[in-house]
């Protein structure tokens, strides 16, 4: 296990100081959430910790021998030509090389080398698990990949899926220190929750950047906030940090009120006695005191808890015109892409979206959620059926790729004029841009110079002036920082129109969605309940499915059988007395030839028996661990901590799979030994 020590680190960008005198220590078991608005240096800090960027001052010290996991930004051309599973596994030392070395040592009867290789194997198993390939498959599956994806080359994956592949590779490496920058981007709901569970069971040091409020809350054990007058590090959840911020702000308000009262009192004395000769000197002294008090008040108002993190996106969407009772009516709606050879994305759908409802559409990635929204918008033509908007329905659409409608060479104000109703006045355009934190300093800035979050806010600002009564939203919080997300969630919650959205942001889903519609092979299932109730049912169903799988995995058939086969093989081996009796009937030359053949077969049998003995020893150890883990799984105390339960279940799956692999290998060795022994028996019979 390793720790990170950061001392007086300084970094600036474009002439603006991101942080200075930044010092903290991250210990093993610490899950440090780095928060703050976009542009405050969160990603830069991770690059500094990873050694990819040099600080302008200060130092970063890792424990000696620390293994650091950090997702690289780019894939090389050679990487893109690799199959997914092979590329992820290539991050680990080659197990194939290890077994070749083992076989060579057995053949050479190099006992010292075998001892060293056994120690090396134990280290590999401690570091990477009993079966790295299975672990890689489990991670890739957890992140949403299907079995058919594992042989696909990286160049055939989209950008979002490549990001998942890079994350899988880092998780497989078994790092002591994990540095993750927005790991929930490009993940659907199931993958985000899987990643949460994985990180909660991680025993090393984790430093991560995330704008997902629920992910921050669940995973972080400490919070480091940048963008303030000075960085602030606090132990506890993100909610604990916000409560501390509020308490600190209230304390500052009380102190400011006291200072203001003292200043007013001193100034009253100055006004009364400044012109009187006897009191003039005293009044002058109090004037200096007032100046000091005023400086103290100014410092208090601009305290460390001010700064850029104090910005808030706060607005209300305008009241929309009354729309139709049925905003959207879909009948026998079906769609398929030609490239998929006619395979439909979902069964024919029939549904209505009623006025004023706020509905979230959920499904794993690839189920066709975004495609359905595009069909509703008329951007894609259905292959069967239809979807119609009501005649009085005015729709506003936002997608995760909607920023592509912006012209890079246009200015912020120019794009607002282009995208909004020509009847909008300049005052309206400027006012709305200010609401979305794109004030006067942004008006003439080129779109190409904006960050991803700023582009998203610009598109939302244009959407704001459309006065739509139906909002169709596809991942509206992507690229937005935490503060902007909070403002958008509040605005959508108060919106008086209709909302149909796709999102994996659980805070947005919990706060805004009144109904959850799930899309899958069975079609569209409507859950007339909030997200938290839906998610609780979904998790319960998954837990039941996993429990059933564990019951199947616990069946120990095959172990006694393998051992019995080994015993039978040993008993079937030719005995020395029988060999001697057979040899007496042979001539001297025949005896010599037979001895040579038997020696050759014996040499062939020796490494097989040695490997079998090693597998048998490993199996005994693994089955012992399996029994210990089963005892923990049957202990109610294990489930008092979600992290402990997840870790135990994960270890049990690894151990069970490795036991199965060992038994398969032992069965193969038994067959090989039987073939060698059959040849020995044939020689004797001859």
Short mmCIF file of C-alpha atoms in Angstrom, two decimals, residues 36-311:
data_model
loop_
_atom_site.label_atom_id
_atom_site.label_comp_id
_atom_site.label_asym_id
_atom_site.label_seq_id
_atom_site.Cartn_x
_atom_site.Cartn_y
_atom_site.Cartn_z
CA UNK A 36 -14.72 22.47 -7.80
CA UNK A 37 -15.99 24.30 -10.91
CA UNK A 38 -14.60 23.58 -14.36
CA UNK A 39 -11.30 25.34 -14.97
CA UNK A 40 -10.04 25.23 -11.38
CA UNK A 41 -7.29 22.67 -12.05
CA UNK A 42 -8.82 19.34 -10.99
CA UNK A 43 -7.61 17.38 -14.03
CA UNK A 44 -4.29 19.22 -13.92
CA UNK A 45 -3.80 18.07 -10.32
CA UNK A 46 -4.36 14.43 -11.33
CA UNK A 47 -1.82 14.78 -14.15
CA UNK A 48 0.68 16.20 -11.65
CA UNK A 49 0.06 13.29 -9.25
CA UNK A 50 0.51 10.85 -12.15
CA UNK A 51 3.79 12.48 -13.16
CA UNK A 52 2.41 13.54 -16.56
CA UNK A 53 2.70 17.29 -15.77
CA UNK A 54 5.37 19.07 -13.76
CA UNK A 55 4.31 21.54 -11.05
CA UNK A 56 5.83 25.03 -11.09
CA UNK A 57 6.71 24.68 -7.44
CA UNK A 58 6.55 22.18 -4.59
CA UNK A 59 6.78 18.40 -4.74
CA UNK A 60 4.76 15.18 -5.02
CA UNK A 61 6.21 12.12 -3.27
CA UNK A 62 4.87 8.56 -3.66
CA UNK A 63 5.83 5.66 -1.44
CA UNK A 64 8.72 3.69 -2.92
CA UNK A 65 7.56 1.03 -5.36
CA UNK A 66 4.02 2.43 -5.61
CA UNK A 67 2.08 1.16 -8.61
CA UNK A 68 0.06 4.05 -10.04
CA UNK A 69 -3.04 3.52 -12.18
CA UNK A 70 -3.95 6.48 -14.38
CA UNK A 71 -6.05 6.53 -17.55
CA UNK A 72 -3.90 7.81 -20.42
CA UNK A 73 -5.48 10.42 -22.65
CA UNK A 74 -4.64 8.93 -26.07
CA UNK A 75 -4.35 5.49 -27.65
CA UNK A 76 -1.47 4.79 -30.03
CA UNK A 77 -1.93 3.39 -33.53
CA UNK A 78 -0.57 0.05 -32.33
CA UNK A 79 -3.12 0.02 -29.50
CA UNK A 80 -6.01 0.59 -31.89
CA UNK A 81 -5.09 -2.55 -33.84
CA UNK A 82 -5.32 -4.78 -30.74
CA UNK A 83 -8.39 -6.85 -29.77
CA UNK A 84 -10.13 -5.49 -26.67
CA UNK A 85 -9.50 -8.39 -24.26
CA UNK A 86 -5.91 -8.89 -25.38
CA UNK A 87 -5.13 -5.18 -25.04
CA UNK A 88 -6.58 -5.03 -21.52
CA UNK A 89 -4.66 -8.17 -20.46
CA UNK A 90 -1.42 -6.85 -21.96
CA UNK A 91 -1.18 -4.51 -18.98
CA UNK A 92 -0.23 -7.53 -16.83
CA UNK A 93 2.92 -9.67 -16.79
CA UNK A 94 2.47 -12.58 -19.17
CA UNK A 95 1.14 -15.69 -17.45
CA UNK A 96 2.03 -17.63 -20.59
CA UNK A 97 5.71 -16.71 -20.12
CA UNK A 98 5.46 -17.75 -16.48
CA UNK A 99 4.12 -21.24 -17.28
CA UNK A 100 6.74 -21.75 -19.99
CA UNK A 101 9.44 -20.94 -17.41
CA UNK A 102 7.78 -23.36 -14.99
CA UNK A 103 7.79 -26.20 -17.52
CA UNK A 104 11.45 -25.55 -18.36
CA UNK A 105 12.38 -25.66 -14.67
CA UNK A 106 10.45 -28.94 -14.20
CA UNK A 107 12.15 -30.45 -17.24
CA UNK A 108 15.57 -29.41 -15.90
CA UNK A 109 14.64 -30.58 -12.38
CA UNK A 110 15.80 -27.16 -11.13
CA UNK A 111 14.38 -27.20 -7.60
CA UNK A 112 15.80 -23.76 -6.68
CA UNK A 113 14.18 -22.23 -9.77
CA UNK A 114 10.86 -23.93 -8.96
CA UNK A 115 10.89 -22.46 -5.46
CA UNK A 116 11.46 -18.95 -6.89
CA UNK A 117 8.74 -19.46 -9.50
CA UNK A 118 6.29 -20.60 -6.79
CA UNK A 119 6.99 -17.40 -4.86
CA UNK A 120 6.52 -15.40 -8.06
CA UNK A 121 3.21 -17.15 -8.73
CA UNK A 122 2.02 -16.32 -5.23
CA UNK A 123 2.88 -12.64 -5.78
CA UNK A 124 1.03 -12.66 -9.10
CA UNK A 125 -2.05 -14.17 -7.46
CA UNK A 126 -1.91 -11.66 -4.60
CA UNK A 127 -1.56 -8.78 -7.03
CA UNK A 128 -3.77 -9.78 -9.95
CA UNK A 129 -6.08 -12.47 -8.57
CA UNK A 130 -6.21 -16.19 -9.26
CA UNK A 131 -7.34 -15.87 -12.85
CA UNK A 132 -6.41 -12.59 -14.58
CA UNK A 133 -8.35 -13.38 -17.75
CA UNK A 134 -11.51 -14.02 -15.77
CA UNK A 135 -10.94 -10.83 -13.79
CA UNK A 136 -10.49 -8.88 -17.04
CA UNK A 137 -13.71 -10.35 -18.41
CA UNK A 138 -15.55 -9.49 -15.17
CA UNK A 139 -14.34 -5.86 -15.28
CA UNK A 140 -15.22 -5.47 -18.95
CA UNK A 141 -18.64 -7.00 -18.32
CA UNK A 142 -19.19 -4.68 -15.36
CA UNK A 143 -18.38 -1.70 -17.57
CA UNK A 144 -21.00 -2.79 -20.10
CA UNK A 145 -19.06 -4.81 -22.70
CA UNK A 146 -20.65 -7.95 -24.10
CA UNK A 147 -18.89 -11.24 -24.89
CA UNK A 148 -18.88 -10.45 -28.60
CA UNK A 149 -17.02 -7.18 -27.98
CA UNK A 150 -13.97 -8.87 -26.45
CA UNK A 151 -12.45 -9.87 -29.79
CA UNK A 152 -13.21 -6.54 -31.51
CA UNK A 153 -10.25 -4.28 -32.26
CA UNK A 154 -10.14 -0.99 -30.40
CA UNK A 155 -10.27 0.95 -33.67
CA UNK A 156 -13.80 -0.36 -34.18
CA UNK A 157 -15.03 1.01 -30.84
CA UNK A 158 -16.56 4.46 -30.48
CA UNK A 159 -14.83 7.13 -28.39
CA UNK A 160 -16.99 6.43 -25.34
CA UNK A 161 -16.32 2.68 -25.46
CA UNK A 162 -12.59 3.30 -25.86
CA UNK A 163 -12.70 5.33 -22.66
CA UNK A 164 -14.32 2.35 -20.93
CA UNK A 165 -11.58 0.07 -22.30
CA UNK A 166 -8.87 2.37 -20.90
CA UNK A 167 -10.60 2.37 -17.52
CA UNK A 168 -10.84 -1.46 -17.57
CA UNK A 169 -7.11 -1.74 -18.28
CA UNK A 170 -6.24 0.50 -15.34
CA UNK A 171 -8.57 -1.36 -12.95
CA UNK A 172 -7.06 -4.71 -13.97
CA UNK A 173 -3.49 -3.61 -13.25
CA UNK A 174 -4.01 -3.86 -9.49
CA UNK A 175 -2.53 -0.44 -8.71
CA UNK A 176 -1.79 0.77 -5.18
CA UNK A 177 -2.79 4.31 -6.22
CA UNK A 178 -5.74 4.95 -8.55
CA UNK A 179 -6.11 8.37 -10.21
CA UNK A 180 -9.46 8.64 -12.03
CA UNK A 181 -10.67 11.70 -13.96
CA UNK A 182 -14.44 11.71 -14.50
CA UNK A 183 -14.65 7.88 -14.53
CA UNK A 184 -18.47 7.94 -14.79
CA UNK A 185 -18.43 9.75 -18.15
CA UNK A 186 -19.71 7.49 -20.95
CA UNK A 187 -21.06 4.95 -18.43
CA UNK A 188 -24.71 3.98 -18.20
CA UNK A 189 -26.52 3.57 -14.89
CA UNK A 190 -25.59 -0.10 -14.38
CA UNK A 191 -21.91 0.51 -15.15
CA UNK A 192 -21.75 3.53 -12.81
CA UNK A 193 -23.17 1.49 -9.94
CA UNK A 194 -20.82 -1.41 -10.71
CA UNK A 195 -17.85 1.01 -10.63
CA UNK A 196 -19.03 2.38 -7.27
CA UNK A 197 -19.03 -1.09 -5.76
CA UNK A 198 -15.61 -1.85 -7.24
CA UNK A 199 -14.05 1.31 -5.81
CA UNK A 200 -15.66 0.85 -2.40
CA UNK A 201 -13.86 -2.51 -2.18
CA UNK A 202 -10.54 -0.99 -3.35
CA UNK A 203 -7.98 -1.08 -0.53
CA UNK A 204 -5.40 1.32 -1.99
CA UNK A 205 -5.34 5.10 -2.31
CA UNK A 206 -7.95 6.62 -4.63
CA UNK A 207 -7.96 10.20 -5.90
CA UNK A 208 -10.78 11.01 -8.31
CA UNK A 209 -12.57 13.87 -10.03
CA UNK A 210 -16.33 13.55 -10.54
CA UNK A 211 -19.30 15.85 -11.08
CA UNK A 212 -21.84 13.11 -10.37
CA UNK A 213 -23.32 14.15 -7.02
CA UNK A 214 -24.40 10.65 -5.98
CA UNK A 215 -21.09 9.07 -7.04
CA UNK A 216 -19.24 11.73 -5.02
CA UNK A 217 -21.44 11.03 -2.03
CA UNK A 218 -21.13 7.24 -2.16
CA UNK A 219 -17.44 6.86 -2.98
CA UNK A 220 -15.59 9.78 -1.40
CA UNK A 221 -14.26 9.51 2.16
CA UNK A 222 -12.56 12.94 1.95
CA UNK A 223 -13.18 16.03 -0.17
CA UNK A 224 -10.60 18.43 -1.61
CA UNK A 225 -12.23 21.55 -3.10
CA UNK A 226 -10.33 23.75 -5.56
CA UNK A 227 -11.41 27.14 -6.90
CA UNK A 228 -11.66 28.79 -3.50
CA UNK A 229 -9.29 31.50 -2.30
CA UNK A 230 -7.29 28.54 -0.97
CA UNK A 231 -7.83 24.78 -1.35
CA UNK A 232 -9.92 23.16 1.40
CA UNK A 233 -9.54 19.50 2.46
CA UNK A 234 -12.15 17.94 4.76
CA UNK A 235 -12.81 14.41 5.98
CA UNK A 236 -16.29 13.05 5.40
CA UNK A 237 -18.79 12.82 2.57
CA UNK A 238 -19.59 15.58 0.12
CA UNK A 239 -22.80 16.34 2.04
CA UNK A 240 -20.72 16.71 5.20
CA UNK A 241 -18.52 19.19 3.35
CA UNK A 242 -21.51 21.22 2.13
CA UNK A 243 -22.95 21.30 5.67
CA UNK A 244 -19.59 22.54 6.96
CA UNK A 245 -19.51 25.18 4.20
CA UNK A 246 -22.98 26.40 5.21
CA UNK A 247 -22.02 26.49 8.88
CA UNK A 248 -18.82 28.36 8.03
CA UNK A 249 -20.78 30.85 5.91
CA UNK A 250 -23.24 31.47 8.75
CA UNK A 251 -20.34 32.01 11.13
CA UNK A 252 -18.82 34.54 8.72
CA UNK A 253 -22.16 36.35 8.48
CA UNK A 254 -22.35 36.60 12.27
CA UNK A 255 -18.76 37.84 12.51
CA UNK A 256 -19.36 40.34 9.72
CA UNK A 257 -22.46 41.64 11.52
CA UNK A 258 -20.45 42.16 14.70
CA UNK A 259 -17.68 43.96 12.83
CA UNK A 260 -20.19 46.15 11.01
CA UNK A 261 -21.81 47.12 14.34
CA UNK A 262 -18.40 48.03 15.82
CA UNK A 263 -17.52 50.10 12.76
CA UNK A 264 -20.86 51.94 12.92
CA UNK A 265 -20.32 52.64 16.63
CA UNK A 266 -16.79 54.00 16.08
CA UNK A 267 -17.87 56.09 13.10
CA UNK A 268 -20.67 57.66 15.16
CA UNK A 269 -18.07 58.74 17.73
CA UNK A 270 -15.88 60.18 14.96
CA UNK A 271 -18.80 62.13 13.46
CA UNK A 272 -19.71 63.61 16.84
CA UNK A 273 -16.28 64.62 18.12
CA UNK A 274 -14.01 65.05 15.09
CA UNK A 275 -14.51 68.89 15.03
CA UNK A 276 -14.05 69.34 18.77
CA UNK A 277 -10.49 70.20 19.73
CA UNK A 278 -10.53 68.24 22.99
CA UNK A 279 -11.68 65.02 21.25
CA UNK A 280 -9.98 65.47 17.86
CA UNK A 281 -6.94 63.33 18.71
CA UNK A 282 -9.14 60.55 20.08
CA UNK A 283 -11.36 60.75 17.01
CA UNK A 284 -8.31 60.49 14.76
CA UNK A 285 -7.16 57.40 16.67
CA UNK A 286 -10.59 55.82 16.23
CA UNK A 287 -10.48 56.63 12.52
CA UNK A 288 -7.35 54.45 12.18
CA UNK A 289 -9.10 51.74 14.20
CA UNK A 290 -12.08 51.90 11.85
CA UNK A 291 -9.77 51.49 8.86
CA UNK A 292 -8.30 48.32 10.41
CA UNK A 293 -11.78 47.00 11.20
CA UNK A 294 -12.86 47.70 7.63
CA UNK A 295 -9.84 45.79 6.29
CA UNK A 296 -10.75 42.88 8.56
CA UNK A 297 -14.35 42.99 7.30
CA UNK A 298 -13.19 43.01 3.67
CA UNK A 299 -10.93 40.02 4.33
CA UNK A 300 -13.81 38.19 5.99
CA UNK A 301 -16.11 38.79 3.01
CA UNK A 302 -13.38 37.53 0.65
CA UNK A 303 -12.42 34.64 2.92
CA UNK A 304 -11.02 31.31 1.72
CA UNK A 305 -14.54 30.03 1.21
CA UNK A 306 -15.26 32.62 -1.44
CA UNK A 307 -13.74 32.45 -4.91
CA UNK A 308 -14.92 30.74 -8.07
CA UNK A 309 -16.55 27.86 -6.21
CA UNK A 310 -19.05 30.36 -4.84
CA UNK A 311 -20.63 30.79 -8.30
#
